[in-house]
Short mmCIF file of C-alpha atoms in Angstrom, two decimals:
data_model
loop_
_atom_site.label_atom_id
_atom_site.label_comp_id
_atom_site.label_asym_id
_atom_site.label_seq_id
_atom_site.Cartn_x
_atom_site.Cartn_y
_atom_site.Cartn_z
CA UNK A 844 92.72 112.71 124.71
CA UNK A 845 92.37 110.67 127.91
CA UNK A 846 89.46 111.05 130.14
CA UNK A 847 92.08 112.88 132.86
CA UNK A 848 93.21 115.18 130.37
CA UNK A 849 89.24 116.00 129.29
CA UNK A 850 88.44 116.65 133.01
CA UNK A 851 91.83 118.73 133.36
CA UNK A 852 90.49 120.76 130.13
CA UNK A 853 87.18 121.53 131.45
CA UNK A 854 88.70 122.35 135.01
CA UNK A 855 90.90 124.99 132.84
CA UNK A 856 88.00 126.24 131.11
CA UNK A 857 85.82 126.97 134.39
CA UNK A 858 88.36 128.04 136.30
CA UNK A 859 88.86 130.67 133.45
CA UNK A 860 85.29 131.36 132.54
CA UNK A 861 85.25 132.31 136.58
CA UNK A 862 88.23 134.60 136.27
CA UNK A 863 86.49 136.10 133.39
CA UNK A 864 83.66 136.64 135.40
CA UNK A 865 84.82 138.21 138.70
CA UNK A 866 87.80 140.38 136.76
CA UNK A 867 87.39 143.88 137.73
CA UNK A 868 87.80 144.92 133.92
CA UNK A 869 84.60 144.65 131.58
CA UNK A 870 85.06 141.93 129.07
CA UNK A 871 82.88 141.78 125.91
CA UNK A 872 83.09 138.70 123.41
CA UNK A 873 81.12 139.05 119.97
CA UNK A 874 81.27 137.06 116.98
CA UNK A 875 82.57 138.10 113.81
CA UNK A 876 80.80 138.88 111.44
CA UNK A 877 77.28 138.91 112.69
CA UNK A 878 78.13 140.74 116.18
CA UNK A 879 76.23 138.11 118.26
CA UNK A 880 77.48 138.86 121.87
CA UNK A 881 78.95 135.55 123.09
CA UNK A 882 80.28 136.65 126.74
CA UNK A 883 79.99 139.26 128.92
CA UNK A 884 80.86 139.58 132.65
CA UNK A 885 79.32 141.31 135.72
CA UNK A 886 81.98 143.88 135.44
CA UNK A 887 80.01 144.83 132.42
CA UNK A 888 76.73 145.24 133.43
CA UNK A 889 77.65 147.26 136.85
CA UNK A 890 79.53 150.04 134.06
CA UNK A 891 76.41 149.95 132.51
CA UNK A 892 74.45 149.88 135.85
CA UNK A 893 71.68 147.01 134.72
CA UNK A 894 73.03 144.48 136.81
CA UNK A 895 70.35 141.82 135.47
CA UNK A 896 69.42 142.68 131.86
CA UNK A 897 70.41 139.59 130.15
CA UNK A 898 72.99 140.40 127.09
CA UNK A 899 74.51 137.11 125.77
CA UNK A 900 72.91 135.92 122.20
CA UNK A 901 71.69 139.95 120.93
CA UNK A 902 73.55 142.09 118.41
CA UNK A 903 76.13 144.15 119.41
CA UNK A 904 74.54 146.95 117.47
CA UNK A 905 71.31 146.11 119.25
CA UNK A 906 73.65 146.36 122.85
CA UNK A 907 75.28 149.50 121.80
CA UNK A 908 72.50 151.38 121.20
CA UNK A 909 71.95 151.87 124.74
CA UNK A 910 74.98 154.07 124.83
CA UNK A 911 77.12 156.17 122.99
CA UNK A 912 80.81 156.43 122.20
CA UNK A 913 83.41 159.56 122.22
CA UNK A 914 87.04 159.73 121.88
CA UNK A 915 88.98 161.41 124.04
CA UNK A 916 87.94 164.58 121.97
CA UNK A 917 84.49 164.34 122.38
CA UNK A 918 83.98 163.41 118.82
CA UNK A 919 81.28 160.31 119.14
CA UNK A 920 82.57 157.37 117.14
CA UNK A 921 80.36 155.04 114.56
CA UNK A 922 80.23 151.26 115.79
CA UNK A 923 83.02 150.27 113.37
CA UNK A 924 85.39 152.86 115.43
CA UNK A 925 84.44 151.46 118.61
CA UNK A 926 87.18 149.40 119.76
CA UNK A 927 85.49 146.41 119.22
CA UNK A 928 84.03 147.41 115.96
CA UNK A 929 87.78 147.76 115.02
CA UNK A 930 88.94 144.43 116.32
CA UNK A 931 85.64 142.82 114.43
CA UNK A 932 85.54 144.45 111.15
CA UNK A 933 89.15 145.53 110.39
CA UNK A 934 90.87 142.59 112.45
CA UNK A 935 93.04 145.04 113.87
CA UNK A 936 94.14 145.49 118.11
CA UNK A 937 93.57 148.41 119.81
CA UNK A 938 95.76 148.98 122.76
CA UNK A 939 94.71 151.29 125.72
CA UNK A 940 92.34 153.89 124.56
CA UNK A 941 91.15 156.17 126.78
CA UNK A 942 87.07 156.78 125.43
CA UNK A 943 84.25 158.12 127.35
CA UNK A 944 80.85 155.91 127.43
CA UNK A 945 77.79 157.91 127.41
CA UNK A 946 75.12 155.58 128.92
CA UNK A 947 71.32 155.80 128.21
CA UNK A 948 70.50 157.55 131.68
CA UNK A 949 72.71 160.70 129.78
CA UNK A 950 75.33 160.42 132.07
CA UNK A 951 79.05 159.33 131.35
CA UNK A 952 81.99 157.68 131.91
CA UNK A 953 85.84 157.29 131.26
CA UNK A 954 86.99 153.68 129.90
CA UNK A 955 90.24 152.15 129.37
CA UNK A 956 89.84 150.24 126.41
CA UNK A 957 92.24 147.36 124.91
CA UNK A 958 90.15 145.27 121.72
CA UNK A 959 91.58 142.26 119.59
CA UNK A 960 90.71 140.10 117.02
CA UNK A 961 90.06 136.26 117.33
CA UNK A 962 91.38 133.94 114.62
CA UNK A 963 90.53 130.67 113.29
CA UNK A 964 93.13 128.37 111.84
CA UNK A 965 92.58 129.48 109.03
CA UNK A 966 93.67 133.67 109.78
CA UNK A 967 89.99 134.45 109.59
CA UNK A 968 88.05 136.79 111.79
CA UNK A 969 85.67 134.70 114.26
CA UNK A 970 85.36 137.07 116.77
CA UNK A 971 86.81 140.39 119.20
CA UNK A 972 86.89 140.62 122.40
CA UNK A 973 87.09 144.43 124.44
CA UNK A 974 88.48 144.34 127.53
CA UNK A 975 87.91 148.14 129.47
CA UNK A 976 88.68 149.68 133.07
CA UNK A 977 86.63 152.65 134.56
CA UNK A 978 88.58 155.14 134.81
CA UNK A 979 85.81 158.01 135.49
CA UNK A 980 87.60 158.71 139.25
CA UNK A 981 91.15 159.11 138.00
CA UNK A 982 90.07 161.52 135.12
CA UNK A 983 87.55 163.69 137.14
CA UNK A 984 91.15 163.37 139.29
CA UNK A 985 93.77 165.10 136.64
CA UNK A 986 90.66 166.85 135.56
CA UNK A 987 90.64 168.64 139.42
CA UNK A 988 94.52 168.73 139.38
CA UNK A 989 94.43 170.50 135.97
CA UNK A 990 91.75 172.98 137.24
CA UNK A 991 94.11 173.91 140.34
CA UNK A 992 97.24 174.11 138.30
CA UNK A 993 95.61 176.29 135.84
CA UNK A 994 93.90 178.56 137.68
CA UNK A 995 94.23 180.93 141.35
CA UNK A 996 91.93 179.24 143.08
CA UNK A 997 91.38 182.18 145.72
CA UNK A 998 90.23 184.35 142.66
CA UNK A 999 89.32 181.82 140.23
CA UNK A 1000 91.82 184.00 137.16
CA UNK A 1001 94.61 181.93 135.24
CA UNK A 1002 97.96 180.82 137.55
CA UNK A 1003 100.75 182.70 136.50
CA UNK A 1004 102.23 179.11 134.90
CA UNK A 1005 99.26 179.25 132.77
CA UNK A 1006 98.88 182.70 132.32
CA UNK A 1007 102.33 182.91 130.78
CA UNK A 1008 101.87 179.94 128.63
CA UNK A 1009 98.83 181.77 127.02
CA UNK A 1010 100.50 185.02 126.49
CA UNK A 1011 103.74 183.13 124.63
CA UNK A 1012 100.89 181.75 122.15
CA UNK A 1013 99.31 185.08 121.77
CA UNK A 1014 102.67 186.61 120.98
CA UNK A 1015 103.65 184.25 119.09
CA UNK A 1016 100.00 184.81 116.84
CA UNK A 1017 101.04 188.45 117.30
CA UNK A 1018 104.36 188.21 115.61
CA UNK A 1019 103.47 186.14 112.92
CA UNK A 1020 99.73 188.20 111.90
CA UNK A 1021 100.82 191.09 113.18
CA UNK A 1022 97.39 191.48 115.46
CA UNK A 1023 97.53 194.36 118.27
CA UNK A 1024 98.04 193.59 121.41
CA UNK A 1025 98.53 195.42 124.69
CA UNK A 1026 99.60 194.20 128.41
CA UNK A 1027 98.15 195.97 131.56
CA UNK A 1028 100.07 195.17 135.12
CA UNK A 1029 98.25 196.21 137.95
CA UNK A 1030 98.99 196.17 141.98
CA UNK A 1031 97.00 196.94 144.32
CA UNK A 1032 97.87 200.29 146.04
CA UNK A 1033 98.51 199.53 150.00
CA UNK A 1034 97.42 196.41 149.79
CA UNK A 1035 99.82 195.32 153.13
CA UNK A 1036 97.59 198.04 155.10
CA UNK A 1037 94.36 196.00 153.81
CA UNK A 1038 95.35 193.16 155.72
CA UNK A 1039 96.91 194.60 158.45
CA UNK A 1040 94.23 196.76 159.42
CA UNK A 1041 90.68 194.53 157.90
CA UNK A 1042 92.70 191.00 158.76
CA UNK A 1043 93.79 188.53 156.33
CA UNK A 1044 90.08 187.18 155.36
CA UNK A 1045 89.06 190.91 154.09
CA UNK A 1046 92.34 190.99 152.07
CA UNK A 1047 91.67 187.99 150.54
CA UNK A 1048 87.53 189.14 149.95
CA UNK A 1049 89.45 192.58 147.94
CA UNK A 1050 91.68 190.61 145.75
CA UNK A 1051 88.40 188.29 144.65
CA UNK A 1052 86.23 191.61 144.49
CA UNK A 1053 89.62 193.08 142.42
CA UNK A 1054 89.79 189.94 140.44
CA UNK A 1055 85.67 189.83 139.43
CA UNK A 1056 86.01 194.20 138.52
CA UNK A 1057 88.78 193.39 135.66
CA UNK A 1058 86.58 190.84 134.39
CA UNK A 1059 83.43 192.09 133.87
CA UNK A 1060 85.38 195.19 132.30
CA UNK A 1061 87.13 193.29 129.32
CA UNK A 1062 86.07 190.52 126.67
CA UNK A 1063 86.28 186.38 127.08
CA UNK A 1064 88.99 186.47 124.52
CA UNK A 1065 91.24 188.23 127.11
CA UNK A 1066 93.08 187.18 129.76
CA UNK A 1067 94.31 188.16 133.17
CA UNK A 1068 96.55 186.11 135.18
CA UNK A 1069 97.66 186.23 139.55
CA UNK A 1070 100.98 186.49 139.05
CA UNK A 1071 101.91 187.50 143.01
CA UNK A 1072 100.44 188.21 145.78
CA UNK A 1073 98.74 191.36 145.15
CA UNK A 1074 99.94 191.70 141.20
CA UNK A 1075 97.66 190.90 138.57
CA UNK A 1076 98.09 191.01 134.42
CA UNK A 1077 95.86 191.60 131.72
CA UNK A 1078 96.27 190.85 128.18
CA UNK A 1079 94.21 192.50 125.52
CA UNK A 1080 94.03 191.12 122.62
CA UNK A 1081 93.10 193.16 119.03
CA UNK A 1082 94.12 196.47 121.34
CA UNK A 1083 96.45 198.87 120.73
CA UNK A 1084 98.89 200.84 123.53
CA UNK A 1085 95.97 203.52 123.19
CA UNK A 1086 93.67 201.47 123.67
CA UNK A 1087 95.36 199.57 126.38
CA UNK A 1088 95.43 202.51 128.08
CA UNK A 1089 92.20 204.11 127.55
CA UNK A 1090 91.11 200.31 128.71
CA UNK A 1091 93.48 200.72 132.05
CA UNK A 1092 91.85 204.03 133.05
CA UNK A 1093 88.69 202.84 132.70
CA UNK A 1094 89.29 199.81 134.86
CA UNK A 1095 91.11 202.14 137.87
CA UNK A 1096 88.27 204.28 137.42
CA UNK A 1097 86.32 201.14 138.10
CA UNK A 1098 88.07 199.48 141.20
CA UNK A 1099 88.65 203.11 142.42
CA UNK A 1100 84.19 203.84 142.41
CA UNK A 1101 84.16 199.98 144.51
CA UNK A 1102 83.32 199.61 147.55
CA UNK A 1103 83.99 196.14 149.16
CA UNK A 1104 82.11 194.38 151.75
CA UNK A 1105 83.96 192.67 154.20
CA UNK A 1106 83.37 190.96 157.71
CA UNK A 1107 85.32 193.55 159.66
CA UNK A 1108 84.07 196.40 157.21
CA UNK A 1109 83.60 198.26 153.96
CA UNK A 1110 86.94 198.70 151.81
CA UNK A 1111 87.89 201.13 149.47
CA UNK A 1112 90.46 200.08 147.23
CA UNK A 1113 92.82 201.74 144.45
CA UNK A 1114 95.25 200.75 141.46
CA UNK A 1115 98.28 201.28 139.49
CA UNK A 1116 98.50 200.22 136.35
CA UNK A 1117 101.56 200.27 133.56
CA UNK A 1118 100.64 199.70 130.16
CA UNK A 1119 102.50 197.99 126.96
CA UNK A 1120 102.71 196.83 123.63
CA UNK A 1121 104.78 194.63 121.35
CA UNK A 1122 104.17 197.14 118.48
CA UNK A 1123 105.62 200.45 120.29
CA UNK A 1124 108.50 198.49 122.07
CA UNK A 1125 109.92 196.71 118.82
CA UNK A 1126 109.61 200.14 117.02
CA UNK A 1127 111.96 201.38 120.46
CA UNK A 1128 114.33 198.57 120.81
CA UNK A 1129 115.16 197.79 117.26
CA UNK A 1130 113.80 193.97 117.89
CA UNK A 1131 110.39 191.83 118.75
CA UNK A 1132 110.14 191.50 121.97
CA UNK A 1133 110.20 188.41 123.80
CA UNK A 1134 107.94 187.55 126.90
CA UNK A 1135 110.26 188.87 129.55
CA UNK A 1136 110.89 191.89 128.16
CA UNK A 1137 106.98 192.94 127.25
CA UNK A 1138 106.23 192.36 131.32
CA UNK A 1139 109.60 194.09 132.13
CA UNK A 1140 108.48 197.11 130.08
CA UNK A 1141 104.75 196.95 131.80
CA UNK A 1142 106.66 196.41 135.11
CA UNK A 1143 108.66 199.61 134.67
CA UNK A 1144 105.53 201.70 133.42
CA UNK A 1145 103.62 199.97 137.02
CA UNK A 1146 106.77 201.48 138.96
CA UNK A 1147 106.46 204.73 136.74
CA UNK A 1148 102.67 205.06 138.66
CA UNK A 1149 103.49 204.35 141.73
CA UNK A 1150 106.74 206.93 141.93
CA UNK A 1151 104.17 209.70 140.55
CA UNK A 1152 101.34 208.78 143.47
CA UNK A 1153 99.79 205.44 142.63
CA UNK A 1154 96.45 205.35 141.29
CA UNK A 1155 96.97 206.21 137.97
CA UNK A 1156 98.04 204.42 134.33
CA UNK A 1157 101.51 204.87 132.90
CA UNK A 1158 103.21 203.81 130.15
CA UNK A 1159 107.29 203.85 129.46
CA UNK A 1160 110.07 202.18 128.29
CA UNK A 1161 111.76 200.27 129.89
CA UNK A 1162 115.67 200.07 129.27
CA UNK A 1163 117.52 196.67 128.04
#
């Protein structure tokens, strides 16, 4: 090679090396097999946040113990499932893993990671290279998104799109063990004349006071769902429609004893509730119910209170 094409070479070489070094992705070069860190880049270093540690000749075991690696599950991997440790000692890629970095300060961090392996002429292993974007903001992101979808965020209980996605799997569980199961519907009784007489704040201050009674009064394993404005349901799981109901009554006894304290004034609330059960309604409609039809039957037992007074539990069937 001509001295032009030498000095063309090493021009293509810096002119890398200084891409390498200013790319906003974290870029790790280790040999193969010893582990001997050849390159890393400032990206690097401000992940780990030791911005002048010097890394370049150690082990990559020696590096890595200064953190700790998870997969998306939280299940910490060994140094040959790191990326790297894939690309290294199995001379396979690894393309776009999402991991999470736990650094030696305890706290962590979301990567991106994309690992290869480095041939010689030869097809042996000579070295990996990793190549990984933060991506802490975007998850903690989706991971507020999710938490808004998921749950009412004026009462903190499930949305009703992930209420109802809960209660198909516990049917479905239901259907095929054959576990009791009951479903409470509740409203609150007047709740219009709440806010139209306490203001809109207060009414909001009930349904969170409403919201907190219901919890404390069943287990973790159940759930309760906003599924309108003033209309809540409960799912208990393991509980008979006697229980369920002996549960309901309890639970109006409960929000009836409250007394809620609001800027504009103490409020005394009180609830309907209609009760039902997969178990009972199958054994009355000559099939296993779906969904729609266990909330329509709970839906016609919450009318069934409020036509005989409100503030009280019913249970019925519903016609279909």
């Amino acid at each position: 090679m001509n001295k032009l094409g030498l000095q063309l070479d090493h021009k293509l070489l810096a002119h890398i090396q200084g891409a390498l070094d200013y790319s906003p992705a974290a870029i790790i070069i280790a040999a193969a097999p010893s582990g001997e860190i050849l390159y890393v880049n400032e990206a690097v270093r401000k992940f780990r946040g030791h911005t002048d540690s010097p890394l370049t000749g150690i082990q990559l075991e020696q590096y890595m113990m200064s953190w700790k690696e998870f997969d998306a599950n939280g299940r910490q991997l060994s140094s040959e499932e790191m990326p790297l440790g894939v690309a290294i000692s199995q001379g396979r890629a690894v393309d776009n893993q999402e991991i999470i970095v736990e650094l030696d300060d305890g706290s962590r961090k979301w990567a991106l990671a994309s690992a290869a392996p480095i041939f010689d002429d030869d097809g042996e292993i000579i070295a990996g290279s990793v190549i990984w974007y933060d991506i802490t903001e975007r998850k903690q992101l989706e991971a507020k998104l999710k938490q808004e979808a998921d749950f009412d965020c004026l009462t903190g209980v499930f949305s009703r799109h992930r209420f109802m996605e809960s209660a198909e799997r516990i049917l479905e569980r239901f259907q095929r063990d054959y576990q009791s199961m009951s479903v409470l519907m509740f409203d609150l009784d007047y709740f219009k004349d709440v806010n139209d007489y306490y203001g809109h704040a207060a009414g909001d201050e009930v349904l969170r006071s409403f919201a907190g009674i219901i919890k404390r009064g069943v287990r973790p394993s159940d759930i309760i769902g906003r599924v309108g404005g003033e209309e809540f349901v409960l799912i208990l799981q393991g509980a008979d429609l006697d229980i369920g109901t002996r549960i309901g009554e309890k639970l109006r006894s409960e929000v009836e004893r409250s007394a809620i304290t609001t800027d504009t004034g103490e409020v005394s609330i009180t609830t309907s509730i209609g009760v039902s059960s997969p178990g009972i309604l199958q054994q009355q409609i000559g099939h296993f119910p779906s969904l729609d039809e266990l909330l329509a039957n709970a839906d016609a037992a919450l009318y069934e209170a409020k036509h005989k007074g409100r503030n009280r539990v019913e249970t019925t069937l519903a016609c279909f």
